[in-house]
């Protein structure tokens, strides 16, 4: 089974902790040990936000700010690469072809952002489509997709399952707000819908939860299930 894991910067490195990054690297290696082909897209987290805010105050334009954000995602990707003992591309892949080639060599492919105007949510969905992944897993610091922002609305309800089309419908109005509270960005939702890829959005703060979600499909977040898609065989047969 081929899986693309989107690992938020706030999940991998909420602060610079070697122990936390090592724990995530070990969880990823356990997926590879179980025979999964794994690509990782690393986000920028608070460090990217801090750089972007500062550069905006300095008068940088939005493309320059996105480029700063991309650099930070690649710095975080380098931290993960440093922690992985398994074979991986030695520097973050800068395009989908390089990530695809790493997977074809049997390596864990690691990348950050690629181009201005999006976030790593969309990079993960694009990479999943590019390499024909069976699953795109979003390990975030919130525990799934809600019908409203759970930080603002105490009555917000979490979806257990939803279709890609329902995800798009939900994210469209959320994406109009500045500082969007959308669980994944709109482009990512549309790419997931277009590609018909199965997805999971879950709290990946604890690396063990990442392993459980991907190896066995066990998590407390939201499954995004395209019409007519079957549960991956590995989830049915593995203990
Ligand atoms: P992230 O993917 O970490 O953004 O990329 P995010 O959604 O704000 O982070 P989380 O999920 O809440 O942790 C950081 C920034 O890098 C730029 C964007 O400005 C983004 O906000 N970026 C990233 C791009 O412009 N293009 C990319 O392909 C990736």
PDB file of C-alpha atoms and ligand atoms in Angstrom:
ATOM      1  CA  UNK A   1       0.000   0.000   0.000  1.00  0.00           C
ATOM      2  CA  UNK A   2       1.271   3.424  -0.950  1.00  0.00           C
ATOM      3  CA  UNK A   3       0.577   6.292   1.444  1.00  0.00           C
ATOM      4  CA  UNK A   4       1.363   9.986   1.526  1.00  0.00           C
ATOM      5  CA  UNK A   5       1.565  11.428   5.032  1.00  0.00           C
ATOM      6  CA  UNK A   6       1.135  15.163   5.468  1.00  0.00           C
ATOM      7  CA  UNK A   7       2.944  15.938   8.706  1.00  0.00           C
ATOM      8  CA  UNK A   8       2.113  19.428   9.965  1.00  0.00           C
ATOM      9  CA  UNK A   9       5.029  21.495  11.241  1.00  0.00           C
ATOM     10  CA  UNK A  10       3.117  21.911  14.504  1.00  0.00           C
ATOM     11  CA  UNK A  11       2.971  18.105  14.784  1.00  0.00           C
ATOM     12  CA  UNK A  12       6.582  17.290  13.873  1.00  0.00           C
ATOM     13  CA  UNK A  13       8.275  20.178  15.629  1.00  0.00           C
ATOM     14  CA  UNK A  14       5.968  22.210  17.908  1.00  0.00           C
ATOM     15  CA  UNK A  15       9.290  23.269  19.380  1.00  0.00           C
ATOM     16  CA  UNK A  16      12.709  22.035  18.360  1.00  0.00           C
ATOM     17  CA  UNK A  17      12.784  18.743  20.238  1.00  0.00           C
ATOM     18  CA  UNK A  18      15.082  15.997  19.009  1.00  0.00           C
ATOM     19  CA  UNK A  19      13.050  13.438  20.992  1.00  0.00           C
ATOM     20  CA  UNK A  20       9.775  14.425  19.324  1.00  0.00           C
ATOM     21  CA  UNK A  21      11.270  14.354  15.828  1.00  0.00           C
ATOM     22  CA  UNK A  22      12.969  11.008  16.510  1.00  0.00           C
ATOM     23  CA  UNK A  23       9.660   9.554  17.712  1.00  0.00           C
ATOM     24  CA  UNK A  24       7.963  10.654  14.483  1.00  0.00           C
ATOM     25  CA  UNK A  25      10.831   9.269  12.394  1.00  0.00           C
ATOM     26  CA  UNK A  26      10.517   5.906  14.176  1.00  0.00           C
ATOM     27  CA  UNK A  27       6.771   5.834  13.561  1.00  0.00           C
ATOM     28  CA  UNK A  28       7.373   6.479   9.858  1.00  0.00           C
ATOM     29  CA  UNK A  29      10.035   3.765   9.728  1.00  0.00           C
ATOM     30  CA  UNK A  30       7.622   1.300  11.294  1.00  0.00           C
ATOM     31  CA  UNK A  31       5.268   1.942   8.359  1.00  0.00           C
ATOM     32  CA  UNK A  32       8.071   1.192   5.899  1.00  0.00           C
ATOM     33  CA  UNK A  33       9.025  -1.918   7.918  1.00  0.00           C
ATOM     34  CA  UNK A  34       5.427  -3.112   7.565  1.00  0.00           C
ATOM     35  CA  UNK A  35       5.837  -2.942   3.777  1.00  0.00           C
ATOM     36  CA  UNK A  36       4.109   0.375   3.145  1.00  0.00           C
ATOM     37  CA  UNK A  37       5.551   2.727   0.514  1.00  0.00           C
ATOM     38  CA  UNK A  38       5.686   6.089   2.263  1.00  0.00           C
ATOM     39  CA  UNK A  39       5.994   9.685   1.084  1.00  0.00           C
ATOM     40  CA  UNK A  40       6.080  12.488   3.661  1.00  0.00           C
ATOM     41  CA  UNK A  41       5.157  16.126   3.097  1.00  0.00           C
ATOM     42  CA  UNK A  42       6.322  18.275   6.008  1.00  0.00           C
ATOM     43  CA  UNK A  43       4.661  21.575   6.968  1.00  0.00           C
ATOM     44  CA  UNK A  44       6.106  24.782   8.358  1.00  0.00           C
ATOM     45  CA  UNK A  45       4.167  25.217  11.619  1.00  0.00           C
ATOM     46  CA  UNK A  46       4.591  28.260  13.854  1.00  0.00           C
ATOM     47  CA  UNK A  47       8.116  28.969  12.610  1.00  0.00           C
ATOM     48  CA  UNK A  48       6.773  29.526   9.075  1.00  0.00           C
ATOM     49  CA  UNK A  49       3.970  31.696  10.453  1.00  0.00           C
ATOM     50  CA  UNK A  50       6.455  33.809  12.462  1.00  0.00           C
ATOM     51  CA  UNK A  51       8.717  34.338   9.440  1.00  0.00           C
ATOM     52  CA  UNK A  52       5.737  35.196   7.230  1.00  0.00           C
ATOM     53  CA  UNK A  53       4.288  37.673   9.740  1.00  0.00           C
ATOM     54  CA  UNK A  54       7.654  39.389  10.171  1.00  0.00           C
ATOM     55  CA  UNK A  55       8.307  39.550   6.435  1.00  0.00           C
ATOM     56  CA  UNK A  56       4.783  40.947   5.861  1.00  0.00           C
ATOM     57  CA  UNK A  57       5.521  43.701   8.423  1.00  0.00           C
ATOM     58  CA  UNK A  58       8.712  44.389   6.475  1.00  0.00           C
ATOM     59  CA  UNK A  59       6.660  44.953   3.315  1.00  0.00           C
ATOM     60  CA  UNK A  60       7.296  41.657   1.527  1.00  0.00           C
ATOM     61  CA  UNK A  61       4.791  40.685  -1.149  1.00  0.00           C
ATOM     62  CA  UNK A  62       2.634  37.560  -0.817  1.00  0.00           C
ATOM     63  CA  UNK A  63       4.757  35.502  -3.209  1.00  0.00           C
ATOM     64  CA  UNK A  64       7.894  36.354  -1.247  1.00  0.00           C
ATOM     65  CA  UNK A  65       6.082  35.352   1.948  1.00  0.00           C
ATOM     66  CA  UNK A  66       5.046  32.029   0.417  1.00  0.00           C
ATOM     67  CA  UNK A  67       8.636  31.428  -0.676  1.00  0.00           C
ATOM     68  CA  UNK A  68       9.778  32.027   2.898  1.00  0.00           C
ATOM     69  CA  UNK A  69       7.124  29.554   4.067  1.00  0.00           C
ATOM     70  CA  UNK A  70       8.379  26.974   1.554  1.00  0.00           C
ATOM     71  CA  UNK A  71      11.938  27.391   2.836  1.00  0.00           C
ATOM     72  CA  UNK A  72      10.754  26.696   6.383  1.00  0.00           C
ATOM     73  CA  UNK A  73       8.835  23.566   5.312  1.00  0.00           C
ATOM     74  CA  UNK A  74      12.064  22.350   3.689  1.00  0.00           C
ATOM     75  CA  UNK A  75      14.034  23.104   6.873  1.00  0.00           C
ATOM     76  CA  UNK A  76      11.561  20.963   8.821  1.00  0.00           C
ATOM     77  CA  UNK A  77      11.842  18.281   6.123  1.00  0.00           C
ATOM     78  CA  UNK A  78      15.623  18.331   6.632  1.00  0.00           C
ATOM     79  CA  UNK A  79      15.128  17.732  10.358  1.00  0.00           C
ATOM     80  CA  UNK A  80      12.999  14.682   9.581  1.00  0.00           C
ATOM     81  CA  UNK A  81      15.554  13.416   7.047  1.00  0.00           C
ATOM     82  CA  UNK A  82      18.280  13.801   9.689  1.00  0.00           C
ATOM     83  CA  UNK A  83      16.234  11.687  12.099  1.00  0.00           C
ATOM     84  CA  UNK A  84      15.358   8.879   9.654  1.00  0.00           C
ATOM     85  CA  UNK A  85      17.658   5.853   9.722  1.00  0.00           C
ATOM     86  CA  UNK A  86      15.892   4.295   6.739  1.00  0.00           C
ATOM     87  CA  UNK A  87      16.918   5.179   3.189  1.00  0.00           C
ATOM     88  CA  UNK A  88      15.522   8.497   2.085  1.00  0.00           C
ATOM     89  CA  UNK A  89      16.314  11.278  -0.357  1.00  0.00           C
ATOM     90  CA  UNK A  90      19.229  13.153   1.276  1.00  0.00           C
ATOM     91  CA  UNK A  91      17.718  16.601   0.705  1.00  0.00           C
ATOM     92  CA  UNK A  92      13.989  17.444   0.495  1.00  0.00           C
ATOM     93  CA  UNK A  93      12.535  16.686  -2.941  1.00  0.00           C
ATOM     94  CA  UNK A  94      11.733  19.980  -4.658  1.00  0.00           C
ATOM     95  CA  UNK A  95       9.213  18.583  -7.122  1.00  0.00           C
ATOM     96  CA  UNK A  96       6.893  15.611  -7.510  1.00  0.00           C
ATOM     97  CA  UNK A  97       9.167  13.821  -9.973  1.00  0.00           C
ATOM     98  CA  UNK A  98      12.041  13.793  -7.468  1.00  0.00           C
ATOM     99  CA  UNK A  99       9.745  12.475  -4.740  1.00  0.00           C
ATOM    100  CA  UNK A 100       8.330   9.849  -7.115  1.00  0.00           C
ATOM    101  CA  UNK A 101      11.851   8.737  -8.066  1.00  0.00           C
ATOM    102  CA  UNK A 102      12.767   8.332  -4.380  1.00  0.00           C
ATOM    103  CA  UNK A 103       9.719   6.109  -3.894  1.00  0.00           C
ATOM    104  CA  UNK A 104      10.657   4.103  -6.989  1.00  0.00           C
ATOM    105  CA  UNK A 105      14.114   3.522  -5.488  1.00  0.00           C
ATOM    106  CA  UNK A 106      12.391   2.051  -2.430  1.00  0.00           C
ATOM    107  CA  UNK A 107      13.183   5.058  -0.251  1.00  0.00           C
ATOM    108  CA  UNK A 108      10.971   7.053   2.079  1.00  0.00           C
ATOM    109  CA  UNK A 109      10.354  10.215   0.034  1.00  0.00           C
ATOM    110  CA  UNK A 110      10.461  13.471   2.009  1.00  0.00           C
ATOM    111  CA  UNK A 111       9.532  16.912   0.748  1.00  0.00           C
ATOM    112  CA  UNK A 112       8.162  20.254   1.905  1.00  0.00           C
ATOM    113  CA  UNK A 113       6.395  22.899  -0.168  1.00  0.00           C
ATOM    114  CA  UNK A 114       6.843  23.385  -3.897  1.00  0.00           C
ATOM    115  CA  UNK A 115       5.266  26.535  -5.272  1.00  0.00           C
ATOM    116  CA  UNK A 116       3.677  29.785  -3.956  1.00  0.00           C
ATOM    117  CA  UNK A 117      -0.069  30.137  -3.545  1.00  0.00           C
ATOM    118  CA  UNK A 118      -0.859  26.956  -1.647  1.00  0.00           C
ATOM    119  CA  UNK A 119       0.059  25.041   1.510  1.00  0.00           C
ATOM    120  CA  UNK A 120       1.548  21.617   2.104  1.00  0.00           C
ATOM    121  CA  UNK A 121      -2.029  20.240   2.373  1.00  0.00           C
ATOM    122  CA  UNK A 122      -2.265  20.646  -1.394  1.00  0.00           C
ATOM    123  CA  UNK A 123       1.281  19.358  -1.939  1.00  0.00           C
ATOM    124  CA  UNK A 124       0.329  16.124  -0.152  1.00  0.00           C
ATOM    125  CA  UNK A 125      -2.809  15.703  -2.284  1.00  0.00           C
ATOM    126  CA  UNK A 126      -0.862  16.406  -5.495  1.00  0.00           C
ATOM    127  CA  UNK A 127       1.916  13.991  -4.559  1.00  0.00           C
ATOM    128  CA  UNK A 128      -0.683  11.352  -3.681  1.00  0.00           C
ATOM    129  CA  UNK A 129      -2.228  11.722  -7.120  1.00  0.00           C
ATOM    130  CA  UNK A 130       1.180  11.873  -8.847  1.00  0.00           C
ATOM    131  CA  UNK A 131       2.410   8.591  -7.373  1.00  0.00           C
ATOM    132  CA  UNK A 132      -0.987   6.851  -7.420  1.00  0.00           C
ATOM    133  CA  UNK A 133      -1.203   6.584  -3.624  1.00  0.00           C
ATOM    134  CA  UNK A 134      -3.941   4.546  -1.961  1.00  0.00           C
ATOM    135  CA  UNK A 135      -4.227   6.976   0.933  1.00  0.00           C
ATOM    136  CA  UNK A 136      -3.394  10.553   1.872  1.00  0.00           C
ATOM    137  CA  UNK A 137      -3.186  10.987   5.640  1.00  0.00           C
ATOM    138  CA  UNK A 138      -3.258  14.432   7.240  1.00  0.00           C
ATOM    139  CA  UNK A 139      -1.605  14.320  10.668  1.00  0.00           C
ATOM    140  CA  UNK A 140      -2.668  17.650  12.138  1.00  0.00           C
ATOM    141  CA  UNK A 141      -3.000  19.161  15.585  1.00  0.00           C
ATOM    142  CA  UNK A 142      -6.831  19.000  15.415  1.00  0.00           C
ATOM    143  CA  UNK A 143      -8.645  15.717  15.630  1.00  0.00           C
ATOM    144  CA  UNK A 144     -10.610  15.622  12.404  1.00  0.00           C
ATOM    145  CA  UNK A 145     -13.027  17.592  10.255  1.00  0.00           C
ATOM    146  CA  UNK A 146     -15.775  19.521  12.080  1.00  0.00           C
ATOM    147  CA  UNK A 147     -18.873  21.229  10.712  1.00  0.00           C
ATOM    148  CA  UNK A 148     -17.646  24.486  12.334  1.00  0.00           C
ATOM    149  CA  UNK A 149     -14.437  25.716  13.950  1.00  0.00           C
ATOM    150  CA  UNK A 150     -14.282  23.709  17.218  1.00  0.00           C
ATOM    151  CA  UNK A 151     -12.167  26.449  18.801  1.00  0.00           C
ATOM    152  CA  UNK A 152     -14.971  28.963  18.215  1.00  0.00           C
ATOM    153  CA  UNK A 153     -18.099  26.817  18.455  1.00  0.00           C
ATOM    154  CA  UNK A 154     -18.447  24.405  21.392  1.00  0.00           C
ATOM    155  CA  UNK A 155     -21.308  22.646  19.558  1.00  0.00           C
ATOM    156  CA  UNK A 156     -19.190  21.857  16.482  1.00  0.00           C
ATOM    157  CA  UNK A 157     -19.661  18.244  15.421  1.00  0.00           C
ATOM    158  CA  UNK A 158     -16.871  16.054  14.095  1.00  0.00           C
ATOM    159  CA  UNK A 159     -17.504  13.981  11.003  1.00  0.00           C
ATOM    160  CA  UNK A 160     -16.558  10.307  11.331  1.00  0.00           C
ATOM    161  CA  UNK A 161     -16.735   9.857   7.568  1.00  0.00           C
ATOM    162  CA  UNK A 162     -17.471  12.136   4.629  1.00  0.00           C
ATOM    163  CA  UNK A 163     -17.083  12.095   0.861  1.00  0.00           C
ATOM    164  CA  UNK A 164     -14.483  14.241  -0.931  1.00  0.00           C
ATOM    165  CA  UNK A 165     -17.364  16.301  -2.406  1.00  0.00           C
ATOM    166  CA  UNK A 166     -18.719  16.970   1.097  1.00  0.00           C
ATOM    167  CA  UNK A 167     -15.232  18.064   2.180  1.00  0.00           C
ATOM    168  CA  UNK A 168     -15.048  20.552  -0.699  1.00  0.00           C
ATOM    169  CA  UNK A 169     -18.540  21.877   0.126  1.00  0.00           C
ATOM    170  CA  UNK A 170     -17.548  22.368   3.773  1.00  0.00           C
ATOM    171  CA  UNK A 171     -14.208  24.026   3.066  1.00  0.00           C
ATOM    172  CA  UNK A 172     -15.421  26.537   0.430  1.00  0.00           C
ATOM    173  CA  UNK A 173     -17.122  28.966   2.880  1.00  0.00           C
ATOM    174  CA  UNK A 174     -14.402  28.437   5.538  1.00  0.00           C
ATOM    175  CA  UNK A 175     -11.724  29.375   3.004  1.00  0.00           C
ATOM    176  CA  UNK A 176     -13.268  32.805   2.473  1.00  0.00           C
ATOM    177  CA  UNK A 177     -12.277  33.879   6.012  1.00  0.00           C
ATOM    178  CA  UNK A 178      -8.916  35.493   6.612  1.00  0.00           C
ATOM    179  CA  UNK A 179      -6.856  33.106   8.750  1.00  0.00           C
ATOM    180  CA  UNK A 180      -8.999  30.242   7.533  1.00  0.00           C
ATOM    181  CA  UNK A 181      -9.979  27.589  10.063  1.00  0.00           C
ATOM    182  CA  UNK A 182     -10.432  24.980   7.305  1.00  0.00           C
ATOM    183  CA  UNK A 183      -9.137  21.512   8.294  1.00  0.00           C
ATOM    184  CA  UNK A 184      -7.382  21.224   4.927  1.00  0.00           C
ATOM    185  CA  UNK A 185      -7.077  23.983   2.360  1.00  0.00           C
ATOM    186  CA  UNK A 186      -9.563  24.265  -0.484  1.00  0.00           C
ATOM    187  CA  UNK A 187      -7.087  23.287  -3.199  1.00  0.00           C
ATOM    188  CA  UNK A 188      -6.215  20.118  -1.283  1.00  0.00           C
ATOM    189  CA  UNK A 189      -9.916  19.232  -0.917  1.00  0.00           C
ATOM    190  CA  UNK A 190     -10.470  19.737  -4.639  1.00  0.00           C
ATOM    191  CA  UNK A 191      -7.416  17.667  -5.555  1.00  0.00           C
ATOM    192  CA  UNK A 192      -8.589  14.840  -3.282  1.00  0.00           C
ATOM    193  CA  UNK A 193     -11.999  14.990  -4.968  1.00  0.00           C
ATOM    194  CA  UNK A 194     -10.542  15.081  -8.471  1.00  0.00           C
ATOM    195  CA  UNK A 195      -8.193  12.175  -7.840  1.00  0.00           C
ATOM    196  CA  UNK A 196     -10.755  10.118  -5.907  1.00  0.00           C
ATOM    197  CA  UNK A 197      -8.178   9.330  -3.215  1.00  0.00           C
ATOM    198  CA  UNK A 198      -9.109   8.025   0.197  1.00  0.00           C
ATOM    199  CA  UNK A 199      -8.045  10.385   3.003  1.00  0.00           C
ATOM    200  CA  UNK A 200      -7.799  10.638   6.773  1.00  0.00           C
ATOM    201  CA  UNK A 201      -7.658  13.825   8.836  1.00  0.00           C
ATOM    202  CA  UNK A 202      -6.623  13.056  12.406  1.00  0.00           C
ATOM    203  CA  UNK A 203      -4.628  14.261  15.402  1.00  0.00           C
ATOM    204  CA  UNK A 204      -1.076  13.130  14.718  1.00  0.00           C
ATOM    205  CA  UNK A 205       0.559  14.773  17.721  1.00  0.00           C
ATOM    206  CA  UNK A 206       1.361  11.354  19.202  1.00  0.00           C
ATOM    207  CA  UNK A 207       3.488   9.371  16.702  1.00  0.00           C
ATOM    208  CA  UNK A 208       1.826   6.119  17.875  1.00  0.00           C
ATOM    209  CA  UNK A 209      -1.489   7.507  16.655  1.00  0.00           C
ATOM    210  CA  UNK A 210       0.061   8.074  13.214  1.00  0.00           C
ATOM    211  CA  UNK A 211       1.116   4.427  13.072  1.00  0.00           C
ATOM    212  CA  UNK A 212      -2.311   3.179  14.191  1.00  0.00           C
ATOM    213  CA  UNK A 213      -4.147   5.370  11.684  1.00  0.00           C
ATOM    214  CA  UNK A 214      -2.063   4.350   8.693  1.00  0.00           C
ATOM    215  CA  UNK A 215      -1.288   0.722   9.508  1.00  0.00           C
ATOM    216  CA  UNK A 216      -4.755  -0.239  10.690  1.00  0.00           C
ATOM    217  CA  UNK A 217      -7.102   2.621   9.819  1.00  0.00           C
ATOM    218  CA  UNK A 218      -7.733   3.128  13.556  1.00  0.00           C
ATOM    219  CA  UNK A 219      -8.110   6.745  14.618  1.00  0.00           C
ATOM    220  CA  UNK A 220     -10.639   9.128  16.150  1.00  0.00           C
ATOM    221  CA  UNK A 221     -10.579  11.636  13.267  1.00  0.00           C
ATOM    222  CA  UNK A 222     -12.381  11.743   9.928  1.00  0.00           C
ATOM    223  CA  UNK A 223     -12.227   9.273   7.042  1.00  0.00           C
ATOM    224  CA  UNK A 224     -12.698  10.833   3.607  1.00  0.00           C
ATOM    225  CA  UNK A 225     -14.087   8.060   1.469  1.00  0.00           C
ATOM    226  CA  UNK A 226     -14.652   8.412  -2.291  1.00  0.00           C
ATOM    227  CA  UNK A 227     -17.803   6.746  -3.575  1.00  0.00           C
ATOM    228  CA  UNK A 228     -17.342   3.043  -4.238  1.00  0.00           C
ATOM    229  CA  UNK A 229     -13.906   2.851  -2.592  1.00  0.00           C
ATOM    230  CA  UNK A 230     -13.184  -0.265  -0.530  1.00  0.00           C
ATOM    231  CA  UNK A 231     -11.300  -0.308   2.732  1.00  0.00           C
ATOM    232  CA  UNK A 232      -7.592  -1.022   2.048  1.00  0.00           C
ATOM    233  CA  UNK A 233      -6.895  -4.766   2.297  1.00  0.00           C
ATOM    234  CA  UNK A 234      -4.034  -4.115   4.716  1.00  0.00           C
ATOM    235  CA  UNK A 235      -6.480  -2.658   7.248  1.00  0.00           C
ATOM    236  CA  UNK A 236      -8.663  -5.731   7.115  1.00  0.00           C
ATOM    237  CA  UNK A 237      -5.879  -8.284   7.328  1.00  0.00           C
ATOM    238  CA  UNK A 238      -3.463  -6.641   9.771  1.00  0.00           C
ATOM    239  CA  UNK A 239      -3.899  -6.950  13.522  1.00  0.00           C
TER     240      UNK A 239
HETATM  241  P1  LIG B   1       2.187  24.957   5.626  1.00  0.00           P
HETATM  242  O1  LIG B   1       1.674  23.912   4.761  1.00  0.00           O
HETATM  243  O2  LIG B   1       2.884  24.571   6.871  1.00  0.00           O
HETATM  244  O3  LIG B   1       1.031  26.028   5.941  1.00  0.00           O
HETATM  245  O4  LIG B   1       3.145  25.913   4.789  1.00  0.00           O
HETATM  246  P2  LIG B   1      -0.124  26.041   7.016  1.00  0.00           P
HETATM  247  O5  LIG B   1      -1.325  25.372   6.468  1.00  0.00           O
HETATM  248  O6  LIG B   1      -0.236  27.449   7.451  1.00  0.00           O
HETATM  249  O7  LIG B   1       0.478  25.196   8.220  1.00  0.00           O
HETATM  250  P3  LIG B   1      -0.255  24.313   9.321  1.00  0.00           P
HETATM  251  O8  LIG B   1      -0.919  23.157   8.592  1.00  0.00           O
HETATM  252  O9  LIG B   1      -1.267  25.215   9.972  1.00  0.00           O
HETATM  253  O10 LIG B   1       0.882  23.874  10.225  1.00  0.00           O
HETATM  254  C1  LIG B   1       3.652  27.135   5.362  1.00  0.00           C
HETATM  255  C2  LIG B   1       3.522  28.240   4.366  1.00  0.00           C
HETATM  256  O11 LIG B   1       4.417  28.018   3.271  1.00  0.00           O
HETATM  257  C3  LIG B   1       3.849  28.486   2.058  1.00  0.00           C
HETATM  258  C4  LIG B   1       2.503  29.102   2.422  1.00  0.00           C
HETATM  259  O12 LIG B   1       2.698  30.481   2.655  1.00  0.00           O
HETATM  260  C5  LIG B   1       2.152  28.387   3.730  1.00  0.00           C
HETATM  261  O13 LIG B   1       1.282  29.141   4.529  1.00  0.00           O
HETATM  262  N1  LIG B   1       3.755  27.375   1.079  1.00  0.00           N
HETATM  263  C6  LIG B   1       3.839  26.072   1.488  1.00  0.00           C
HETATM  264  C7  LIG B   1       3.611  27.665  -0.264  1.00  0.00           C
HETATM  265  O14 LIG B   1       3.505  28.818  -0.653  1.00  0.00           O
HETATM  266  N2  LIG B   1       3.592  26.643  -1.169  1.00  0.00           N
HETATM  267  C8  LIG B   1       3.714  25.345  -0.808  1.00  0.00           C
HETATM  268  O15 LIG B   1       3.721  24.458  -1.700  1.00  0.00           O
HETATM  269  C9  LIG B   1       3.813  25.052   0.553  1.00  0.00           C
END
